[in-house]
XYZ file of C-alpha atoms in Angstrom:
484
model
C 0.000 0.000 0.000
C 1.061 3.086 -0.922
C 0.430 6.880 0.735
C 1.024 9.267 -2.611
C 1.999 13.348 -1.790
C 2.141 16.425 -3.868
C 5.660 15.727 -4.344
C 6.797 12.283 -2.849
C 5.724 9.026 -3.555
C 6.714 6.908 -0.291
C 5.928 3.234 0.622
C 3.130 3.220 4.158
C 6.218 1.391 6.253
C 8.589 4.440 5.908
C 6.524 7.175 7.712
C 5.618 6.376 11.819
C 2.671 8.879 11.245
C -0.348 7.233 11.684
C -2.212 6.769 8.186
C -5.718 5.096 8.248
C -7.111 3.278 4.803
C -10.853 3.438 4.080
C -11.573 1.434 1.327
C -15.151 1.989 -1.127
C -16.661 -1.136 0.341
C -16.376 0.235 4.003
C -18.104 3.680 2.226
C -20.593 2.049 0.884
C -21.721 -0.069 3.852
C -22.491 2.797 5.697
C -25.726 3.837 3.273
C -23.770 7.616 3.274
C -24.899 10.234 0.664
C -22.198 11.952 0.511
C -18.517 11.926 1.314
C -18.266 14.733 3.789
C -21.191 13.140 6.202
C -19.259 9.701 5.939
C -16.371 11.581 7.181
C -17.752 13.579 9.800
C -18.033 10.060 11.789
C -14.187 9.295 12.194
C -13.252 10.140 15.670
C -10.611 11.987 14.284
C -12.566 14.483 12.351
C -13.632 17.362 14.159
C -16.766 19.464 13.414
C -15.529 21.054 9.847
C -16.971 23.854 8.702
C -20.949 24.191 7.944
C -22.626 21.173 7.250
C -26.177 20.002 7.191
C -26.573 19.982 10.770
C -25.560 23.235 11.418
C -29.009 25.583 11.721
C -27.373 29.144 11.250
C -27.748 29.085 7.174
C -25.917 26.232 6.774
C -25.049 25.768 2.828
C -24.664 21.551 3.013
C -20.683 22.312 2.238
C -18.367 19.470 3.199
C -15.292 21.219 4.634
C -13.195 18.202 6.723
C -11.358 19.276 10.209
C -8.653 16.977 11.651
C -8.373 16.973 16.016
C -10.261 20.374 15.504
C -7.440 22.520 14.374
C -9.506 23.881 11.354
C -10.692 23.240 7.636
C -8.390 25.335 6.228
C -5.482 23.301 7.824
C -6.486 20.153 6.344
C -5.205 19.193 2.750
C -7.169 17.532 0.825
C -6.018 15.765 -2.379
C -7.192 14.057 -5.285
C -5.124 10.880 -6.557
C -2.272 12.707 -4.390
C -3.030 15.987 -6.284
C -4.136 19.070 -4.735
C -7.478 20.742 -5.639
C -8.862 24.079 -5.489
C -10.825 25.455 -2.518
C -14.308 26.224 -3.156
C -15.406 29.631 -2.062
C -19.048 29.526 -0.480
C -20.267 31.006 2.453
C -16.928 32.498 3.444
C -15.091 29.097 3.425
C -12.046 28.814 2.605
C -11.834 24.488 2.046
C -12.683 21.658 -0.579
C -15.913 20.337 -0.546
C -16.296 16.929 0.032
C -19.957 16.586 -1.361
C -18.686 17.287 -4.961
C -16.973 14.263 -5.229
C -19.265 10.928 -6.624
C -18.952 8.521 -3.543
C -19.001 5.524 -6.529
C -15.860 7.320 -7.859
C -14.082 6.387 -4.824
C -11.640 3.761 -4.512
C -10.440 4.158 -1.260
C -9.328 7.420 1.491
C -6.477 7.983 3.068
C -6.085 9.805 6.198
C -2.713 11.187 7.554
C -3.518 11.994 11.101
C -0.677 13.971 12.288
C 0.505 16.992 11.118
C 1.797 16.345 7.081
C 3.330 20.234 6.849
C 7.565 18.792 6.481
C 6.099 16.727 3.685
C 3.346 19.247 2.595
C 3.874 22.427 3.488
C 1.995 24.705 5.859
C -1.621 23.689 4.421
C -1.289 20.188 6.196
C -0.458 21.277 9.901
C -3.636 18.928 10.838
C -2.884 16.560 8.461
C -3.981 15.011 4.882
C -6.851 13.431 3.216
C -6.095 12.246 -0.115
C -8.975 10.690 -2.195
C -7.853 7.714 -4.487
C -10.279 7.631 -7.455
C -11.177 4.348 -9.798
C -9.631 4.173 -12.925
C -9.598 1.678 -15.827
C -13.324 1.280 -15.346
C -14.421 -1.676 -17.732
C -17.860 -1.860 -16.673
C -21.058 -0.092 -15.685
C -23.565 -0.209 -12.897
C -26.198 1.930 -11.222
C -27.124 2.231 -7.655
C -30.096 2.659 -6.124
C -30.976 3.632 -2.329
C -33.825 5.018 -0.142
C -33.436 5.901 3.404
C -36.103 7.217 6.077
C -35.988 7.765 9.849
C -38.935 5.742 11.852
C -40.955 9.196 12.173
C -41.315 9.660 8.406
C -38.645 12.417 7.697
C -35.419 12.830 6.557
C -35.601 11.286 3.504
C -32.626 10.401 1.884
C -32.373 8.951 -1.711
C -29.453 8.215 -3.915
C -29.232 6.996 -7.548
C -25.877 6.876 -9.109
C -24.543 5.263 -12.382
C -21.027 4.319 -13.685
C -19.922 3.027 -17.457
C -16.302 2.940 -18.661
C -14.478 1.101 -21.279
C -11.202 0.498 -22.820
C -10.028 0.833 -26.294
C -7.215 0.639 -28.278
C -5.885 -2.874 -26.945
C -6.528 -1.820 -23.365
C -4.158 0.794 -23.805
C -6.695 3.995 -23.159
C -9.628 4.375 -21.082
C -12.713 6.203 -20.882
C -15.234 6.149 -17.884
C -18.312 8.352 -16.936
C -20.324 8.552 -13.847
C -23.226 10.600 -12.614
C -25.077 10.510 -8.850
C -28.064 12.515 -7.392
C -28.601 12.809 -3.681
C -31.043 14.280 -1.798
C -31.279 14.478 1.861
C -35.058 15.879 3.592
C -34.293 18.318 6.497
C -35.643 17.673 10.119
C -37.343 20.382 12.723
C -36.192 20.411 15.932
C -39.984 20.750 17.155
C -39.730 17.378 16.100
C -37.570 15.540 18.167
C -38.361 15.787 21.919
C -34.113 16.477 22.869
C -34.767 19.410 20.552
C -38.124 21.215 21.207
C -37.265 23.212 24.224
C -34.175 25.384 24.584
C -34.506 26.439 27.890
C -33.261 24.531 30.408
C -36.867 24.557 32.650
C -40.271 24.484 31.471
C -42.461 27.289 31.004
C -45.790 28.327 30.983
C -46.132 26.535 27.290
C -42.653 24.698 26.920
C -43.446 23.142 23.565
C -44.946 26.055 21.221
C -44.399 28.996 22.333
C -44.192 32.183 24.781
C -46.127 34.930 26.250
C -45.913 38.735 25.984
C -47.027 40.794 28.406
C -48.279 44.503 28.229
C -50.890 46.437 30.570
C -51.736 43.147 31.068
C -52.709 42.371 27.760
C -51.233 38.656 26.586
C -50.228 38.488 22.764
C -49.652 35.010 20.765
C -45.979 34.366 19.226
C -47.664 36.114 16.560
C -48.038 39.183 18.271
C -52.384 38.577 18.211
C -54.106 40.034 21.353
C -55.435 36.414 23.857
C -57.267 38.217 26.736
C -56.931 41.124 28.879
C -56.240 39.824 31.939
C -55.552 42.767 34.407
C -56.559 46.122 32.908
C -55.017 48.236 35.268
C -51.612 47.153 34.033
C -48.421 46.225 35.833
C -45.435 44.064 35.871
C -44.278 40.681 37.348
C -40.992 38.696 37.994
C -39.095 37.754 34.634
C -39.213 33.758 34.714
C -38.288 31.464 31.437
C -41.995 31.355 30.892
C -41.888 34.212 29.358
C -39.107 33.927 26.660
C -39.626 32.929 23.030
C -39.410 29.279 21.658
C -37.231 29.732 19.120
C -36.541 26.136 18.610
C -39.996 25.470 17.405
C -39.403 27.472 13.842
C -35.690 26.260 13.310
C -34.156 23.261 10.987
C -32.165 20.691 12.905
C -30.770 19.020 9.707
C -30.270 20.928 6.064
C -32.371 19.737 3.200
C -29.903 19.335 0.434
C -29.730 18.246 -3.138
C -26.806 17.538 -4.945
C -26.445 16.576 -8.773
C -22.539 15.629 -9.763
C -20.931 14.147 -13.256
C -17.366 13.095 -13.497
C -15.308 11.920 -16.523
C -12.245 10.376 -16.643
C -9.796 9.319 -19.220
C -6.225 8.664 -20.254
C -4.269 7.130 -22.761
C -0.528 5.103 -22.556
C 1.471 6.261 -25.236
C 4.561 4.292 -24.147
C 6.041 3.944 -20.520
C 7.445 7.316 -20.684
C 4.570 9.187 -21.725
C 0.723 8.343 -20.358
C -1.260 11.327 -21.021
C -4.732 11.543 -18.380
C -7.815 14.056 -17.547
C -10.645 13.913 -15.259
C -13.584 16.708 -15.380
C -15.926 16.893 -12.083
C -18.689 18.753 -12.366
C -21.373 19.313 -9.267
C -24.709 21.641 -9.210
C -25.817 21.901 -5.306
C -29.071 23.396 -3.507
C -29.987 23.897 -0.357
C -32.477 25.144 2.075
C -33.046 25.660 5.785
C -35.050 27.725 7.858
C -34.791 29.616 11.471
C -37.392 31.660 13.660
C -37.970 34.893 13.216
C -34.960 37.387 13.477
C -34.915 38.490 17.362
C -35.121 42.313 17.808
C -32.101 43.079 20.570
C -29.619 45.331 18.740
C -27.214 45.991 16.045
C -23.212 43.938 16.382
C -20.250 45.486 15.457
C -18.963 47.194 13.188
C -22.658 49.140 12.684
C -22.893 52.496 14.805
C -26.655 51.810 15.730
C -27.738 51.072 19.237
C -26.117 47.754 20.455
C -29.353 47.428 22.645
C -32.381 47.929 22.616
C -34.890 48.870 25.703
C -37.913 51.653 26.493
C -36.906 53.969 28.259
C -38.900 55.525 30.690
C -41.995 58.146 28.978
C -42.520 55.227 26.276
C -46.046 54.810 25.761
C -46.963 51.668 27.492
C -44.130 50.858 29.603
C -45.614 50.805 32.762
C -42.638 48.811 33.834
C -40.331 51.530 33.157
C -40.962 53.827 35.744
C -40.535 51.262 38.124
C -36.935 49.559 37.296
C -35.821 51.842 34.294
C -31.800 52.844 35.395
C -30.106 55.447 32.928
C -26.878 54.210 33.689
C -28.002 50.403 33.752
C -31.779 49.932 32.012
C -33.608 46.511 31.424
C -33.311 45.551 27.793
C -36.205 44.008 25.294
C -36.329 40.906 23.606
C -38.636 40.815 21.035
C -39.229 37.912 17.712
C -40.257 39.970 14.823
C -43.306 36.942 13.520
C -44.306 40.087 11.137
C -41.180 39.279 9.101
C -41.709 35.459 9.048
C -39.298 32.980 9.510
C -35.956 33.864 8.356
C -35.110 30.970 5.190
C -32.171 30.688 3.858
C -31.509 29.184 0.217
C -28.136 28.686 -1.424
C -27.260 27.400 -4.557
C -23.856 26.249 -5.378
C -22.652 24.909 -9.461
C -18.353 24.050 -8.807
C -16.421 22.952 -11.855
C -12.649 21.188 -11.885
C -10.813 20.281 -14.173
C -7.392 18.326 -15.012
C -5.214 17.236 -16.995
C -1.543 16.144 -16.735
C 0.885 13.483 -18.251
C 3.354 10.985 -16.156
C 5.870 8.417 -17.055
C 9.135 7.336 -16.562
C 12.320 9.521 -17.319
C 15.258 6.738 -17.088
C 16.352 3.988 -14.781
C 13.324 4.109 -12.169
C 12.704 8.090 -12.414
C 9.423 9.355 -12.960
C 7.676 12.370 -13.455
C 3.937 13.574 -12.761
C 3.319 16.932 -14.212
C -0.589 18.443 -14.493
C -2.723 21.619 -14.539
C -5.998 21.938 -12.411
C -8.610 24.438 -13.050
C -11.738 25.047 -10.698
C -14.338 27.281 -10.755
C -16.876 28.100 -7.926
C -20.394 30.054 -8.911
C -22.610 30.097 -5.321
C -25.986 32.049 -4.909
C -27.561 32.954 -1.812
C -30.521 34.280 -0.609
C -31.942 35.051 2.844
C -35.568 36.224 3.900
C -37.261 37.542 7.192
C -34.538 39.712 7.744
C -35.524 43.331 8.124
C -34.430 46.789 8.167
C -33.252 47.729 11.798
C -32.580 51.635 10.857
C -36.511 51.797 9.832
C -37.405 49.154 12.522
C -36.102 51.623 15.204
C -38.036 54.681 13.237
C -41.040 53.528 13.211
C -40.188 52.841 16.814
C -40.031 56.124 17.724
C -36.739 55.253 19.651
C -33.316 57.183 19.042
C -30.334 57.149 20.008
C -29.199 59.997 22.471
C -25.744 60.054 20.826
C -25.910 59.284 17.037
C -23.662 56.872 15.769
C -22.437 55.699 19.329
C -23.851 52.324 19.322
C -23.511 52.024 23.421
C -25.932 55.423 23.533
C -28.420 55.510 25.910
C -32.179 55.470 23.607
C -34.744 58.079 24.100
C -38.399 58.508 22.692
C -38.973 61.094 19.932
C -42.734 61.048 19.097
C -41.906 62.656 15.610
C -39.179 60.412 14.459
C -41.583 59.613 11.362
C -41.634 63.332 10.236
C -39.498 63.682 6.775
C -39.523 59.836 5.767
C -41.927 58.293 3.120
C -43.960 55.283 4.203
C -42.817 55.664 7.831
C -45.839 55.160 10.251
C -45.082 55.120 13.795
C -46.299 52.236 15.774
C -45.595 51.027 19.309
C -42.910 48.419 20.008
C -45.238 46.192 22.139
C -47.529 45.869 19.901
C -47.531 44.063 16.271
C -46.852 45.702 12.866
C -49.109 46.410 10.108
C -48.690 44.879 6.652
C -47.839 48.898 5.690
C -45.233 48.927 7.956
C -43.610 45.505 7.238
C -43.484 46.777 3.632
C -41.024 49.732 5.060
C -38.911 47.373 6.234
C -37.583 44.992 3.267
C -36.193 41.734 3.730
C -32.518 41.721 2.294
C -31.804 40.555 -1.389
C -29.508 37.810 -2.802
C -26.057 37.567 -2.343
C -24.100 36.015 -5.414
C -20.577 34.536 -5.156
C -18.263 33.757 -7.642
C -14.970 32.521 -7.917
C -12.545 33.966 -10.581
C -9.323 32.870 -11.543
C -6.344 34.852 -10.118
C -3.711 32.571 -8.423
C -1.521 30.736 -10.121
C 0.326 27.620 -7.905
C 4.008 27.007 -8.822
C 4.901 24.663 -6.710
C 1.331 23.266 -5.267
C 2.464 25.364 -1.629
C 3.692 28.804 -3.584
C 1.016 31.413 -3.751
C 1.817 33.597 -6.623
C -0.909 36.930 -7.534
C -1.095 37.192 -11.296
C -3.769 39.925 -11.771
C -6.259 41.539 -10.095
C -9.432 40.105 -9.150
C -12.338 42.218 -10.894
C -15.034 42.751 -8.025
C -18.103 41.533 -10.125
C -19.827 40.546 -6.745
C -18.203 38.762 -3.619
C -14.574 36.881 -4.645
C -14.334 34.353 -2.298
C -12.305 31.487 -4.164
C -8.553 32.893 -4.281
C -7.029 29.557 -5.943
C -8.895 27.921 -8.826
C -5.545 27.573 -10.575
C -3.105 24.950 -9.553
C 0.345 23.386 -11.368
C 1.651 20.261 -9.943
C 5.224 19.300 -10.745
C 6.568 16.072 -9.644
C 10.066 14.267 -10.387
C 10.893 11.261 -7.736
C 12.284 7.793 -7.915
């Protein structure tokens, strides 16, 4: 067995770093999707980057962490050839779930840190993905997953073909999958429901809000009026939002990939080879309603946000308002819906190289990889907290100090189209939710400005023209290899 570098080829028995072997028939026993969710069940992988179980806007991307140290100090290669990093989301890694799991001869996993060998990319360690070659045959695979309470539904359906020709001395193969993997809500697993750590009033669905005694739904409806003269009460989990009730616990994902493969043995000195993957990737996932309790860093508007004492309705104010220290307000903004996030994601790679032997057991290994990264995203339910706090009638008392203390301004309105003033303890009118826009897409793309010579040498060529958001800063990538 044989552990193959960017630059060495060396035999398993000459390293004492610890080098695990997955072969495809371990994969495939597993009924995994995907490459990056077989991974993420090696004790040695840590949690990557985001995945489908992450809730925050997760993308589905398959970014690999060794012991925890980090995606981007993992290498990952391809037949013991780099690729490029694929730029979604603010990653910086390769994604995992672009690569056919029928493709897949076996993985190798260098534990400990790979940078001497490397370079500085492989502090963690390496990952390098042996692919199936020579492919004579063809096959398809079918397979259907669900979970005993009728959700996440997973389905696969892959298919290979390959042949030789000229007296076995070239070979072409093709191979296609779709996956699909159905999301879970947490409100639907009992360990998931409730994120407070007591029960409330109505642990399971929701919360109450009070004001002059008046109780409102999660969706800010008037219940009952249960004490007309007004007042306030001890804070107690009871009354915080549920926000586990709206949120995804797993990503639903789709993912369409195609891979050729070919190459062709001139003679033993000279074997020229290509491989083309190609991967278009959705997915979706949803959260609650986007909580109303400030502005972060680096925006100048108020960091907080509270009602101070004179605002129309807080009777609570008077009582326990502190300039120097006041209570703050929580509030869900249901008028803006659940906040959905939907990303789209089409990479592209492509090699070619040529290999052989130079004289008297030398060989060489020289190729050119190109990758290209388009991602679209798109996020809903988030509003406008500049018009938010206008219609508010709250201000701060220092503009653009985002610790200021607020104050009320009854005319904050006056001068501003569409702006109606409403009361923060009460629900918005479709008018006013029009004034305050959800955000628009966000589109990604990759472009190619990096040039690799070697694999570890970053070397700007030109300029990256800022068409939308660069993320990918390597699609671009020479490997050079001579060794005996």
């Amino acid at each position: 067995m044989e552990v193959t570098g960017s630059y060495l080829r060396q035999g398993r028995n000459t390293s004492p770093n610890p080098v695990q072997i997955i072969t495809s028939r371990e994969i495939q026993q597993t009924g995994i999707t995907n490459v990056g969710d077989f991974l993420q069940r090696m004790p040695s992988i840590g949690s990557g980057g985001l995945g489908s179980a992450d809730t925050n806007g997760g993308d589905g991307v398959g970014c690999v962490d060794l012991r925890n140290l980090g995606s981007s100090r993992v290498l990952v290669l391809v037949d013991g050839k780099r690729l490029t990093q694929t730029g979604m989301s603010g990653s910086s890694c390769v994604d995992m779930n672009t690569i056919p799991v029928m493709a897949i001869q076996s993985i190798e996993i260098l534990k400990d840190g790979g940078s001497e060998l490397y370079g500085a990319d492989a502090v963690s360690g390496v990952i390098n993905i042996k692919m199936r070659h020579n492919i004579n045959t063809g096959g398809i695979n079918v397979r259907g997953d669900i979970t005993q309470r009728g959700d996440n539904r997973t389905g696969l359906i892959s298919g290979y073909k390959g042949f030789n020709f000229d007296h076995d001395r070239g070979n072409i193969t093709v191979m296609g999958q779709y996956d699909t993997v159905g999301g879970v809500m947490m409100k639907d697993r009992a360990w998931s429901r409730n994120p407070q750590t007591s029960n409330g009033m109505n642990p399971a669905f929701g919360s109450i809000i009070s004001t002059s005694g008046t109780v409102f739904s999660p969706d800010g409806v008037p219940l009952y009026n249960g004490n007309s003269a007004g007042g306030s009460s001890p804070y107690s989990k009871s009354s915080r939002y549920n926000y586990n009730k709206d949120s995804s616990l797993l990503t639903n994902t789709q993912n369409a990939s195609l891979m050729g493969d070919a190459h062709y043995d001139f003679s033993k000195h000279f074997t020229l080879y290509s491989n083309v993957m190609y991967s278009h990737k959705t997915s979706w996932t949803q959260m609650a309603p986007i909580p109303a309790m400030g502005s972060v860093a680096p925006s100048d508007l108020p960091s907080t946000i509270y009602l101070p004492t004179g605002y129309p309705g807080n009777t609570a104010g008077d009582i326990y308002n502190d300039p120097n220290n006041p209570p703050y307000m929580y509030r869900r903004m249901s008028e803006f819906g659940n906040r959905k996030s939907e990303s789209a994601v089409d990479s592209l790679t492509a090699k070619v190289g040529a290999s052989g032997e130079i004289i008297a057991g030398w060989m060489y290994d020289a190729s050119f990889t190109f990758g290209s990264t388009m991602s679209t995203f798109q996020t809903s339910g988030v509003g406008d907290y500049n018009k938010l706090m206008r219609e508010w009638g709250l201000e701060a008392v220092t503009p653009g100090d985002s610790n200021s203390l607020l104050t009320y301004n009854p005319n904050s309105c006056v001068g501003y189209a569409g702006c109606v003033q409403s009361s923060a303890l009460g629900p918005l009118s479709p008018q006013k939710q029009q004034n305050t826009p959800t955000i628009p897409s966000m589109i990604t793309r990759s472009t190619p400005c990096v040039i690799s010579t070697p694999a570890s040498t970053m070397i700007t060529l030109c300029t990256c023209p800022t068409k939308a958001v660069v993320i990918s800063v390597s699609p671009w990538v020479w490997n050079i290899v001579v060794s005996r």
